[in-house]
Each structure stands twice: as C-alpha cells, then as structure tokens.
C-alpha cells in the first residue's frame, strides 16, 4: 500500500462525521456562565435520544437522587452543566467508537467498552483524589483512542510488520505505528479533536495519553487519562492487539502525587461499572 502522510489521512477523514449541531450548541452553552438550565433544556429537547439518555442517567443509581427527575432543566440543575456536556458528547461519539477496528483486532463494541471504562476510571480517579474537573476528565477518557478509528484502516495492511517490530525491537505499539506508518493513533486523535473544536486541554489529553510528560496546558488531565487507560487495559477491557505493550508512566504518578494503590482503584471501578445504568451499554445501536 502506498504510504500516506498524516495530512493526507486527516484530509480523507470523511468517515469521521462532524459533531451534530446539538453537541456544538451544548458545548457553547455549558461554557457560558450566563446560560440557564432552560437554555440547555431547549437544545437537548431537539434530540429525542439525547433527552432520553439524560433522563435515564439522572435517574440512575450512580447519581442516587432520592426522587424521580422528570425534566431536562431539573436534571441540568442536579447534575451540573459539565455532566450534561459529557453526556451529550458521549452520545454523539458512541456510533463512531462502537465500530469494529480490524487493524487493532478489536471486535465491534470493544473500543466503546474500552473508552467507557477508561472514562469511568478517569472520573473516579479525579473524584477520589480531588484533582481537576471530573466531568471534563471523563470526556478525555472517552475520546482518548478516537484516532484508532481512522488508524485501523491504515494499519491493517501493515499489521504484521508493526507487531513484528514491537516484538523484535521491544518498543511500544505506538512507536511501531509511528515508525511503520509515519504517525500514531494519538496524533490522529489530536487532529480529529481539533477538527471537532474541542477545548485545548481536552485536545492535549488525547494527543499525549501515551506520553503524559509532553502535556503543558493541563498535565493533570492528561496524566489521569493515561493512568485510567493503562488500568483499563490491566482490567483486560478492549485490549486489542496493542494492549499489553503499555505500562503506567512514573512521571504521571509523580505529577498527580497519588498513592498508587492500583488494585483498590480496579476494585472500586469494577463496582461502578457493574451498575449497568451508569455504563449505558443500552445506548448501543448494533
Ligand atoms: Fe491509545
Ligand atoms: Fe486506550
């Protein structure tokens, strides 16, 4: 196969859809301190499945409100603007993330499970250690591997070569991607996130989830995304072909200054994802 440059790949990205206008509007509204829950409600109500999803999550055991929440404005007040934003983005990307990725040997739904688990783990770490904004970090966890959706097409033909390089040279899958193809899935993810006009700290977390020491805007968000990703792989969720080739960066542990009791984080996250309603697998349209 003729080798393409990163630029050519990004320009060919017709199958990464533009974010629906509802998503961009919600992103803008939730950034604006003058917005009201009624403004948010008006936009959310234009999308039936998003409306259902917000209400289902607001009433899930995860948030644990004692009474039934029946309107979007009420859910917005109780969950907060940022939670509404992460729910909206996650609904918008689920169709893209759910695809099969032959280049990574990931079955349909596997990247979605990996991304959801990473997002939930990242949010859990942020809350547990009281670092950063947990809803924003959730979105970073959800989108960190978005570049794989595109990379999968290009890596398929060179797959054996990439795997051999990982084994024979004992390098990471990411470095092997870069050496064989000229770019890696984190760089492609970075370009998709830019194309979607996501906030710069989020773009950075996607770009550097495998090299957290490169983050400058919000190192905490990137470091948590990195750790949550490795933990998700340690849990065996959405490993794909490259899953075993990564380890937790000591730098990330140092920056966050957290006690690295990974086993207890894994146990806590397992409890959270056991609650089906917070995992929202029922949103998948297979
Ligand atoms: Fe990755
Ligand atoms: Fe990942």
Short mmCIF file of C-alpha atoms and ligand atoms in Angstrom, two decimals:
data_model
loop_
_atom_site.label_atom_id
_atom_site.label_comp_id
_atom_site.label_asym_id
_atom_site.label_seq_id
_atom_site.Cartn_x
_atom_site.Cartn_y
_atom_site.Cartn_z
CA UNK A 1 0.00 0.00 0.00
CA UNK A 2 1.21 3.48 -0.87
CA UNK A 3 2.28 5.28 2.30
CA UNK A 4 0.20 8.34 3.17
CA UNK A 5 1.19 11.36 5.21
CA UNK A 6 -0.72 12.29 8.36
CA UNK A 7 -2.10 15.28 6.45
CA UNK A 8 -3.45 13.07 3.66
CA UNK A 9 -5.04 10.73 6.15
CA UNK A 10 -6.75 13.55 8.01
CA UNK A 11 -8.00 15.07 4.76
CA UNK A 12 -9.51 11.76 3.81
CA UNK A 13 -11.39 11.51 7.03
CA UNK A 14 -14.88 11.55 5.58
CA UNK A 15 -16.00 8.82 7.91
CA UNK A 16 -15.35 10.89 10.99
CA UNK A 17 -18.58 12.84 10.99
CA UNK A 18 -18.83 16.45 12.05
CA UNK A 19 -20.28 16.75 15.53
CA UNK A 20 -24.05 17.29 15.35
CA UNK A 21 -25.13 20.90 15.87
CA UNK A 22 -26.84 19.96 19.14
CA UNK A 23 -23.43 18.99 20.53
CA UNK A 24 -21.69 22.21 19.50
CA UNK A 25 -24.57 24.23 20.90
CA UNK A 26 -24.48 22.37 24.22
CA UNK A 27 -20.69 22.81 24.39
CA UNK A 28 -21.05 26.56 23.86
CA UNK A 29 -23.94 26.91 26.33
CA UNK A 30 -22.21 24.93 29.08
CA UNK A 31 -19.12 27.13 28.73
CA UNK A 32 -21.16 30.31 29.09
CA UNK A 33 -21.81 31.30 32.72
CA UNK A 34 -24.87 33.30 31.61
CA UNK A 35 -26.68 30.23 30.26
CA UNK A 36 -29.66 28.95 32.19
CA UNK A 37 -30.87 25.35 32.63
CA UNK A 38 -33.83 26.36 30.43
CA UNK A 39 -31.43 27.30 27.59
CA UNK A 40 -29.85 23.86 27.85
CA UNK A 41 -33.23 22.18 28.01
CA UNK A 42 -34.38 23.85 24.80
CA UNK A 43 -31.43 22.43 22.86
CA UNK A 44 -31.45 18.95 24.45
CA UNK A 45 -35.17 18.54 23.71
CA UNK A 46 -34.46 18.81 19.97
CA UNK A 47 -32.81 15.41 20.17
CA UNK A 48 -35.09 12.66 21.35
CA UNK A 49 -32.47 10.03 22.15
CA UNK A 50 -30.29 12.57 23.98
CA UNK A 51 -33.29 13.62 26.05
CA UNK A 52 -33.98 10.01 26.99
CA UNK A 53 -30.34 9.43 27.82
CA UNK A 54 -30.01 12.46 30.10
CA UNK A 55 -33.14 11.48 32.00
CA UNK A 56 -32.07 7.85 32.29
CA UNK A 57 -28.64 8.79 33.64
CA UNK A 58 -30.10 11.39 36.00
CA UNK A 59 -32.32 8.66 37.42
CA UNK A 60 -29.58 6.01 37.54
CA UNK A 61 -28.27 4.55 40.75
CA UNK A 62 -24.94 6.22 40.03
CA UNK A 63 -26.25 9.68 40.83
CA UNK A 64 -28.52 8.31 43.55
CA UNK A 65 -31.14 11.06 43.75
CA UNK A 66 -33.97 10.06 46.05
CA UNK A 67 -36.81 11.14 43.79
CA UNK A 68 -37.68 10.83 40.11
CA UNK A 69 -36.23 13.51 37.85
CA UNK A 70 -38.60 14.17 35.00
CA UNK A 71 -37.44 17.31 33.19
CA UNK A 72 -34.18 18.23 31.46
CA UNK A 73 -33.90 21.54 33.30
CA UNK A 74 -34.20 19.74 36.63
CA UNK A 75 -31.58 17.19 35.53
CA UNK A 76 -29.32 20.06 34.46
CA UNK A 77 -29.58 21.73 37.85
CA UNK A 78 -28.90 18.50 39.72
CA UNK A 79 -26.14 17.05 37.52
CA UNK A 80 -24.48 20.32 36.57
CA UNK A 81 -23.55 21.83 33.21
CA UNK A 82 -20.41 19.79 32.79
CA UNK A 83 -22.18 16.48 33.32
CA UNK A 84 -24.74 17.43 30.66
CA UNK A 85 -21.86 18.24 28.37
CA UNK A 86 -20.12 14.91 28.91
CA UNK A 87 -23.39 13.01 28.42
CA UNK A 88 -24.01 14.89 25.15
CA UNK A 89 -20.53 14.29 23.76
CA UNK A 90 -20.58 10.67 24.75
CA UNK A 91 -23.94 10.16 23.00
CA UNK A 92 -22.55 11.82 19.88
CA UNK A 93 -19.40 9.71 19.63
CA UNK A 94 -20.88 6.35 20.60
CA UNK A 95 -21.71 5.45 16.98
CA UNK A 96 -18.14 6.13 15.90
CA UNK A 97 -16.49 4.38 18.85
CA UNK A 98 -18.65 1.30 18.58
CA UNK A 99 -17.23 0.26 15.18
CA UNK A 100 -15.12 -2.82 14.61
CA UNK A 101 -11.40 -2.00 14.28
CA UNK A 102 -9.84 -4.76 12.17
CA UNK A 103 -6.41 -3.08 12.26
CA UNK A 104 -6.31 -3.46 16.04
CA UNK A 105 -8.10 -6.81 16.12
CA UNK A 106 -10.94 -5.24 18.07
CA UNK A 107 -14.45 -6.62 17.60
CA UNK A 108 -17.47 -4.36 17.24
CA UNK A 109 -18.23 -2.67 20.56
CA UNK A 110 -14.80 -3.36 22.04
CA UNK A 111 -13.37 0.15 21.63
CA UNK A 112 -16.62 1.53 23.04
CA UNK A 113 -16.28 -0.66 26.14
CA UNK A 114 -12.61 0.30 26.47
CA UNK A 115 -13.43 4.01 26.11
CA UNK A 116 -16.35 3.93 28.54
CA UNK A 117 -14.35 2.04 31.14
CA UNK A 118 -11.41 4.41 30.75
CA UNK A 119 -13.77 7.40 31.10
CA UNK A 120 -15.38 5.98 34.25
CA UNK A 121 -11.95 5.12 35.70
CA UNK A 122 -10.59 8.59 34.92
CA UNK A 123 -13.60 10.26 36.53
CA UNK A 124 -13.24 8.00 39.56
CA UNK A 125 -9.53 8.87 40.00
CA UNK A 126 -10.31 12.60 39.65
CA UNK A 127 -13.01 12.41 42.31
CA UNK A 128 -11.13 10.09 44.66
CA UNK A 129 -8.05 12.31 44.76
CA UNK A 130 -9.95 15.54 44.19
CA UNK A 131 -7.95 16.52 41.11
CA UNK A 132 -9.25 18.63 38.22
CA UNK A 133 -12.75 18.64 36.84
CA UNK A 134 -14.06 15.10 36.90
CA UNK A 135 -16.64 15.52 34.10
CA UNK A 136 -14.09 17.04 31.76
CA UNK A 137 -11.69 14.23 32.58
CA UNK A 138 -14.46 11.73 31.84
CA UNK A 139 -14.68 13.09 28.29
CA UNK A 140 -10.90 12.87 27.86
CA UNK A 141 -11.07 9.20 28.89
CA UNK A 142 -13.90 8.59 26.48
CA UNK A 143 -12.16 10.12 23.47
CA UNK A 144 -8.51 9.22 24.11
CA UNK A 145 -8.33 6.47 21.46
CA UNK A 146 -10.59 8.13 18.86
CA UNK A 147 -7.60 8.16 16.48
CA UNK A 148 -7.72 4.35 16.33
CA UNK A 149 -10.98 4.54 14.38
CA UNK A 150 -9.09 6.11 11.49
CA UNK A 151 -5.76 4.37 12.04
CA UNK A 152 -7.44 0.99 11.85
CA UNK A 153 -7.92 1.36 8.06
CA UNK A 154 -4.27 2.14 7.51
CA UNK A 155 -2.69 -0.24 9.94
CA UNK A 156 -4.48 -3.33 8.64
CA UNK A 157 -2.11 -3.96 5.73
CA UNK A 158 0.98 -3.22 7.80
CA UNK A 159 -0.26 -5.05 10.86
CA UNK A 160 2.25 -7.93 10.78
CA UNK A 161 5.11 -5.51 10.25
CA UNK A 162 4.02 -3.36 13.23
CA UNK A 163 3.59 -6.37 15.52
CA UNK A 164 6.97 -7.80 14.49
CA UNK A 165 8.64 -4.53 15.24
CA UNK A 166 7.06 -4.41 18.72
CA UNK A 167 8.36 -7.90 19.44
CA UNK A 168 11.77 -7.74 17.83
CA UNK A 169 12.73 -4.24 18.95
CA UNK A 170 10.86 -4.28 22.25
CA UNK A 171 9.26 -0.89 21.55
CA UNK A 172 5.70 0.28 22.25
CA UNK A 173 2.96 -0.31 19.73
CA UNK A 174 2.65 3.46 19.45
CA UNK A 175 6.30 3.86 18.44
CA UNK A 176 5.95 0.98 15.99
CA UNK A 177 2.90 2.67 14.42
CA UNK A 178 4.91 5.81 14.01
CA UNK A 179 7.93 4.06 12.54
CA UNK A 180 6.00 1.99 10.03
CA UNK A 181 3.21 4.42 9.11
CA UNK A 182 4.84 7.75 9.91
CA UNK A 183 2.30 8.74 12.56
CA UNK A 184 0.46 7.15 15.50
CA UNK A 185 -3.14 6.95 16.75
CA UNK A 186 -2.58 9.66 19.37
CA UNK A 187 -1.53 12.14 16.67
CA UNK A 188 -4.52 11.22 14.53
CA UNK A 189 -6.79 11.61 17.58
CA UNK A 190 -5.33 15.02 18.19
CA UNK A 191 -6.26 16.12 14.68
CA UNK A 192 -9.81 14.78 14.98
CA UNK A 193 -10.26 16.58 18.32
CA UNK A 194 -9.06 19.81 16.70
CA UNK A 195 -11.42 19.29 13.80
CA UNK A 196 -14.25 18.98 16.32
CA UNK A 197 -13.17 22.21 18.03
CA UNK A 198 -12.87 20.52 21.40
CA UNK A 199 -11.31 22.60 24.22
CA UNK A 200 -7.47 22.74 24.04
CA UNK A 201 -6.88 20.86 27.32
CA UNK A 202 -9.02 18.01 26.01
CA UNK A 203 -7.18 18.01 22.68
CA UNK A 204 -3.93 17.79 24.63
CA UNK A 205 -5.09 14.85 26.77
CA UNK A 206 -5.97 12.91 23.60
CA UNK A 207 -2.66 13.82 21.94
CA UNK A 208 -0.48 12.81 24.88
CA UNK A 209 -2.35 9.97 26.58
CA UNK A 210 0.68 7.75 25.88
CA UNK A 211 3.29 10.41 26.63
CA UNK A 212 1.87 12.44 29.55
CA UNK A 213 5.20 14.17 30.10
CA UNK A 214 4.52 16.20 26.93
CA UNK A 215 1.39 17.90 28.32
CA UNK A 216 1.73 21.57 29.23
CA UNK A 217 -1.80 23.05 29.38
CA UNK A 218 -3.32 20.68 31.90
CA UNK A 219 -0.85 17.93 32.87
CA UNK A 220 -3.29 16.60 35.48
CA UNK A 221 -5.97 15.83 32.93
CA UNK A 222 -3.50 14.11 30.62
CA UNK A 223 -1.87 12.12 33.45
CA UNK A 224 -5.22 10.87 34.75
CA UNK A 225 -6.30 9.88 31.22
CA UNK A 226 -3.02 8.00 30.81
CA UNK A 227 -3.34 6.13 34.10
CA UNK A 228 -7.03 5.31 33.52
CA UNK A 229 -6.15 3.93 30.08
CA UNK A 230 -3.45 1.61 31.44
CA UNK A 231 -5.74 0.49 34.29
CA UNK A 232 -8.49 -0.29 31.75
CA UNK A 233 -6.01 -2.44 29.83
CA UNK A 234 -4.90 -4.12 33.07
CA UNK A 235 -8.57 -5.00 33.59
CA UNK A 236 -8.44 -6.66 30.18
CA UNK A 237 -11.08 -4.41 28.66
CA UNK A 238 -10.62 -3.62 24.97
CA UNK A 239 -7.04 -4.78 24.86
CA UNK A 240 -6.90 -5.21 21.10
CA UNK A 241 -3.58 -6.13 19.65
CA UNK A 242 -1.55 -3.45 21.40
CA UNK A 243 -2.98 -3.64 24.92
CA UNK A 244 -0.13 -5.40 26.61
CA UNK A 245 2.51 -3.09 25.18
CA UNK A 246 1.91 -0.17 27.55
CA UNK A 247 2.77 0.50 31.20
CA UNK A 248 1.97 3.26 33.70
CA UNK A 249 4.30 6.24 33.49
CA UNK A 250 6.12 7.04 36.75
CA UNK A 251 6.02 10.66 35.66
CA UNK A 252 2.18 10.63 35.71
CA UNK A 253 2.13 9.12 39.20
CA UNK A 254 4.57 11.81 40.40
CA UNK A 255 2.65 14.71 38.86
CA UNK A 256 -0.61 13.61 40.44
CA UNK A 257 1.14 12.77 43.68
CA UNK A 258 -1.30 9.93 44.28
CA UNK A 259 -0.87 6.81 46.27
CA UNK A 260 -0.65 4.17 43.58
CA UNK A 261 -2.88 1.56 45.01
CA UNK A 262 -3.93 0.37 41.59
CA UNK A 263 -5.65 -2.75 42.95
CA UNK A 264 -8.08 -0.75 45.04
CA UNK A 265 -8.84 1.57 42.11
CA UNK A 266 -9.57 -1.50 39.97
CA UNK A 267 -11.88 -2.93 42.66
CA UNK A 268 -13.76 0.37 43.02
CA UNK A 269 -14.14 0.82 39.27
CA UNK A 270 -15.39 -2.77 38.89
CA UNK A 271 -18.19 -1.95 41.32
CA UNK A 272 -19.10 1.19 39.39
CA UNK A 273 -19.28 -0.50 36.01
CA UNK A 274 -21.28 -3.36 37.46
CA UNK A 275 -24.09 -0.80 37.64
CA UNK A 276 -25.41 -1.16 34.09
CA UNK A 277 -27.18 2.16 34.11
CA UNK A 278 -24.01 4.17 34.56
CA UNK A 279 -22.28 2.19 31.84
CA UNK A 280 -25.05 2.92 29.31
CA UNK A 281 -24.43 -0.10 27.11
CA UNK A 282 -28.11 0.01 26.19
CA UNK A 283 -27.37 3.06 24.06
CA UNK A 284 -25.52 0.99 21.50
CA UNK A 285 -27.25 0.55 18.18
CA UNK A 286 -25.84 -2.71 16.91
FE1 LIG B 1 -4.09 4.84 22.98
FE1 LIG B 2 -6.71 3.23 25.22
#
